[in-house]
Amino acid sequence: MQREKIFCLLLLSLAYLMVSPLIVKCSTNTEDLDLVLNKAENDIKTAYLAVLQAENAGGNVSHIVSRLRAAAGLLAEAQNAYKAGDYEDAYQYALNCSELLDGLVEDAEKIEIKAKQLHNSNFYLAVIESSIGLAAVILCGAIGWRFLRRWYFKRLLRMKPEAGEANEL
């Protein structure tokens, strides 16, 4: 009977040692994990919209898109780990996702502002160039008309018969 008690005690302690890592892993606060996952998802959405606006404004967002893709990959890993029950890894992936997205929205906004400024300056430059071109065409047309008119009247006067020649006949 003594041996059976010791064996039972040994078996229970062995079972406890095998299950204790699972208990520690599950001890991660799932509320905190849900908050971090939701924050990472919201950060991705916000960053995506900011990058989309910057791209629609005409900005070069290729380097930002690569960061956005990496963050989306981390979020996918976090969700996969969450579904698999690996809450520690899910928490770390979600935190890394949020950290990677820090400053991305501001970078996208800066690119959008620069693109809009470039668009405005290109518009004003086009208006100025068109105005100068139009003024040059009008000026050249006026000068050409003046010379053409003089040439035409000189030619017309040469073709006009003299008044004295008509009396002689």
Tab-separated table of C-alpha atoms in Angstrom:
chain	number	residue	atom	x	y	z
A	1	MET	CA	0.000	0.000	0.000
A	2	GLN	CA	2.875	2.350	0.763
A	3	ARG	CA	4.325	1.655	-2.649
A	4	GLU	CA	0.997	2.362	-4.298
A	5	LYS	CA	0.753	5.754	-2.545
A	6	ILE	CA	4.283	6.658	-3.577
A	7	PHE	CA	3.612	5.504	-7.126
A	8	CYS	CA	0.371	7.499	-7.239
A	9	LEU	CA	2.124	10.563	-5.847
A	10	LEU	CA	4.941	10.167	-8.355
A	11	LEU	CA	2.460	9.749	-11.188
A	12	LEU	CA	0.512	12.875	-10.130
A	13	SER	CA	3.684	14.962	-9.866
A	14	LEU	CA	4.805	13.760	-13.281
A	15	ALA	CA	1.410	14.657	-14.729
A	16	TYR	CA	1.614	18.081	-13.079
A	17	LEU	CA	5.057	18.709	-14.554
A	18	MET	CA	3.794	17.772	-18.007
A	19	VAL	CA	0.697	19.976	-17.803
A	20	SER	CA	2.264	22.993	-16.042
A	21	PRO	CA	3.807	24.500	-19.226
A	22	LEU	CA	0.384	24.419	-20.817
A	23	ILE	CA	-1.101	26.156	-17.818
A	24	VAL	CA	1.576	28.849	-17.958
A	25	LYS	CA	1.037	29.325	-21.695
A	26	CYS	CA	-2.699	29.599	-21.225
A	27	SER	CA	-2.202	32.081	-18.428
A	28	THR	CA	-1.623	34.849	-20.949
A	29	ASN	CA	-4.508	37.160	-20.492
A	30	THR	CA	-6.775	36.569	-23.477
A	31	GLU	CA	-8.391	39.965	-22.967
A	32	ASP	CA	-5.011	41.634	-23.455
A	33	LEU	CA	-4.383	39.432	-26.455
A	34	ASP	CA	-7.735	40.360	-27.960
A	35	LEU	CA	-6.969	44.039	-27.400
A	36	VAL	CA	-3.546	43.733	-29.026
A	37	LEU	CA	-4.962	41.792	-31.980
A	38	ASN	CA	-7.759	44.348	-32.453
A	39	LYS	CA	-5.242	47.191	-32.233
A	40	ALA	CA	-3.047	45.505	-34.845
A	41	GLU	CA	-6.042	45.007	-37.147
A	42	ASN	CA	-7.104	48.638	-36.737
A	43	ASP	CA	-3.534	49.791	-37.353
A	44	ILE	CA	-3.445	47.764	-40.588
A	45	LYS	CA	-6.757	49.263	-41.738
A	46	THR	CA	-5.654	52.804	-40.936
A	47	ALA	CA	-2.294	52.321	-42.626
A	48	TYR	CA	-3.905	50.783	-45.703
A	49	LEU	CA	-6.287	53.730	-46.085
A	50	ALA	CA	-3.446	56.229	-45.640
A	51	VAL	CA	-1.319	54.446	-48.250
A	52	LEU	CA	-4.289	54.308	-50.619
A	53	GLN	CA	-4.853	58.058	-50.270
A	54	ALA	CA	-1.166	58.750	-50.866
A	55	GLU	CA	-1.195	56.566	-53.962
A	56	ASN	CA	-4.356	58.219	-55.287
A	57	ALA	CA	-2.660	61.591	-54.820
A	58	GLY	CA	0.114	60.374	-57.123
A	59	GLY	CA	2.785	59.613	-54.534
A	60	ASN	CA	5.371	56.854	-54.811
A	61	VAL	CA	4.340	54.439	-52.064
A	62	SER	CA	6.350	51.366	-53.070
A	63	HIS	CA	8.611	51.390	-50.002
A	64	ILE	CA	5.641	51.883	-47.672
A	65	VAL	CA	3.699	49.057	-49.299
A	66	SER	CA	6.516	46.643	-48.475
A	67	ARG	CA	6.226	47.587	-44.776
A	68	LEU	CA	2.466	47.198	-44.989
A	69	ARG	CA	2.831	43.727	-46.508
A	70	ALA	CA	5.272	42.671	-43.792
A	71	ALA	CA	2.889	43.924	-41.104
A	72	ALA	CA	-0.010	42.075	-42.739
A	73	GLY	CA	2.110	38.906	-42.690
A	74	LEU	CA	2.792	39.371	-38.985
A	75	LEU	CA	-0.902	39.887	-38.325
A	76	ALA	CA	-1.723	36.702	-40.243
A	77	GLU	CA	0.870	34.831	-38.166
A	78	ALA	CA	-0.679	36.250	-34.994
A	79	GLN	CA	-4.143	35.127	-36.029
A	80	ASN	CA	-2.870	31.671	-36.961
A	81	ALA	CA	-1.076	31.346	-33.639
A	82	TYR	CA	-4.213	32.502	-31.821
A	83	LYS	CA	-6.311	29.891	-33.591
A	84	ALA	CA	-3.699	27.228	-32.766
A	85	GLY	CA	-3.825	28.211	-29.082
A	86	ASP	CA	-0.277	29.600	-29.003
A	87	TYR	CA	-1.229	32.806	-27.205
A	88	GLU	CA	2.310	33.970	-26.384
A	89	ASP	CA	3.386	33.869	-30.022
A	90	ALA	CA	0.125	35.474	-31.109
A	91	TYR	CA	0.725	38.295	-28.648
A	92	GLN	CA	4.304	38.808	-29.860
A	93	TYR	CA	3.310	38.745	-33.536
A	94	ALA	CA	0.546	41.270	-32.912
A	95	LEU	CA	2.914	43.563	-31.002
A	96	ASN	CA	5.520	43.301	-33.768
A	97	CYS	CA	2.838	44.138	-36.317
A	98	SER	CA	1.839	47.284	-34.434
A	99	GLU	CA	5.476	48.294	-33.950
A	100	LEU	CA	6.176	47.867	-37.663
A	101	LEU	CA	3.241	50.115	-38.491
A	102	ASP	CA	4.363	52.890	-36.134
A	103	GLY	CA	5.010	55.987	-38.221
A	104	LEU	CA	3.690	54.463	-41.445
A	105	VAL	CA	0.554	56.604	-41.482
A	106	GLU	CA	2.622	59.749	-40.975
A	107	ASP	CA	4.975	58.710	-43.785
A	108	ALA	CA	2.009	58.119	-46.081
A	109	GLU	CA	0.564	61.521	-45.204
A	110	LYS	CA	3.900	63.195	-45.963
A	111	ILE	CA	4.052	61.444	-49.330
A	112	GLU	CA	0.476	62.509	-50.052
A	113	ILE	CA	1.263	66.149	-49.213
A	114	LYS	CA	4.385	66.111	-51.401
A	115	ALA	CA	2.443	64.555	-54.271
A	116	LYS	CA	-0.282	67.195	-54.019
A	117	GLN	CA	2.306	69.986	-53.907
A	118	LEU	CA	4.047	68.544	-56.955
A	119	HIS	CA	0.723	68.264	-58.759
A	120	ASN	CA	-0.119	71.894	-57.935
A	121	SER	CA	3.284	73.160	-59.022
A	122	ASN	CA	3.035	71.185	-62.269
A	123	PHE	CA	-0.401	72.689	-62.880
A	124	TYR	CA	0.831	76.235	-62.333
A	125	LEU	CA	3.860	75.582	-64.506
A	126	ALA	CA	1.609	74.292	-67.279
A	127	VAL	CA	-0.620	77.382	-67.006
A	128	ILE	CA	2.392	79.713	-67.166
A	129	GLU	CA	3.946	77.857	-70.106
A	130	SER	CA	0.621	77.885	-71.969
A	131	SER	CA	0.185	81.593	-71.318
A	132	ILE	CA	3.679	82.365	-72.587
A	133	GLY	CA	3.099	80.192	-75.658
A	134	LEU	CA	-0.243	81.858	-76.365
A	135	ALA	CA	1.296	85.320	-75.978
A	136	ALA	CA	4.117	84.336	-78.357
A	137	VAL	CA	1.637	83.099	-80.970
A	138	ILE	CA	-0.440	86.288	-80.712
A	139	LEU	CA	2.668	88.508	-80.905
A	140	CYS	CA	4.108	86.614	-83.870
A	141	GLY	CA	0.696	86.711	-85.568
A	142	ALA	CA	0.433	90.493	-85.079
A	143	ILE	CA	3.961	91.105	-86.377
A	144	GLY	CA	3.397	88.747	-89.305
A	145	TRP	CA	0.086	90.415	-90.140
A	146	ARG	CA	1.746	93.824	-90.127
A	147	PHE	CA	4.472	92.718	-92.557
A	148	LEU	CA	1.982	90.834	-94.736
A	149	ARG	CA	-0.306	93.882	-94.910
A	150	ARG	CA	2.568	96.180	-95.928
A	151	TRP	CA	3.713	93.740	-98.608
A	152	TYR	CA	0.165	93.366	-99.943
A	153	PHE	CA	-0.476	97.123	-100.156
A	154	LYS	CA	2.881	97.751	-101.886
A	155	ARG	CA	2.043	95.075	-104.446
A	156	LEU	CA	-1.446	96.471	-104.885
A	157	LEU	CA	-0.108	99.970	-105.439
A	158	ARG	CA	2.287	98.679	-108.095
A	159	MET	CA	-0.625	97.132	-109.969
A	160	LYS	CA	-2.713	100.322	-109.881
A	161	PRO	CA	-2.561	102.222	-113.190
A	162	GLU	CA	-1.300	105.767	-113.109
A	163	ALA	CA	-3.875	108.523	-113.612
A	164	GLY	CA	-1.773	110.224	-116.296
A	165	GLU	CA	-1.626	107.136	-118.509
A	166	ALA	CA	-5.390	107.003	-118.898
A	167	ASN	CA	-5.514	110.603	-120.240
A	168	GLU	CA	-2.907	109.947	-122.863
A	169	LEU	CA	-4.945	107.369	-124.640
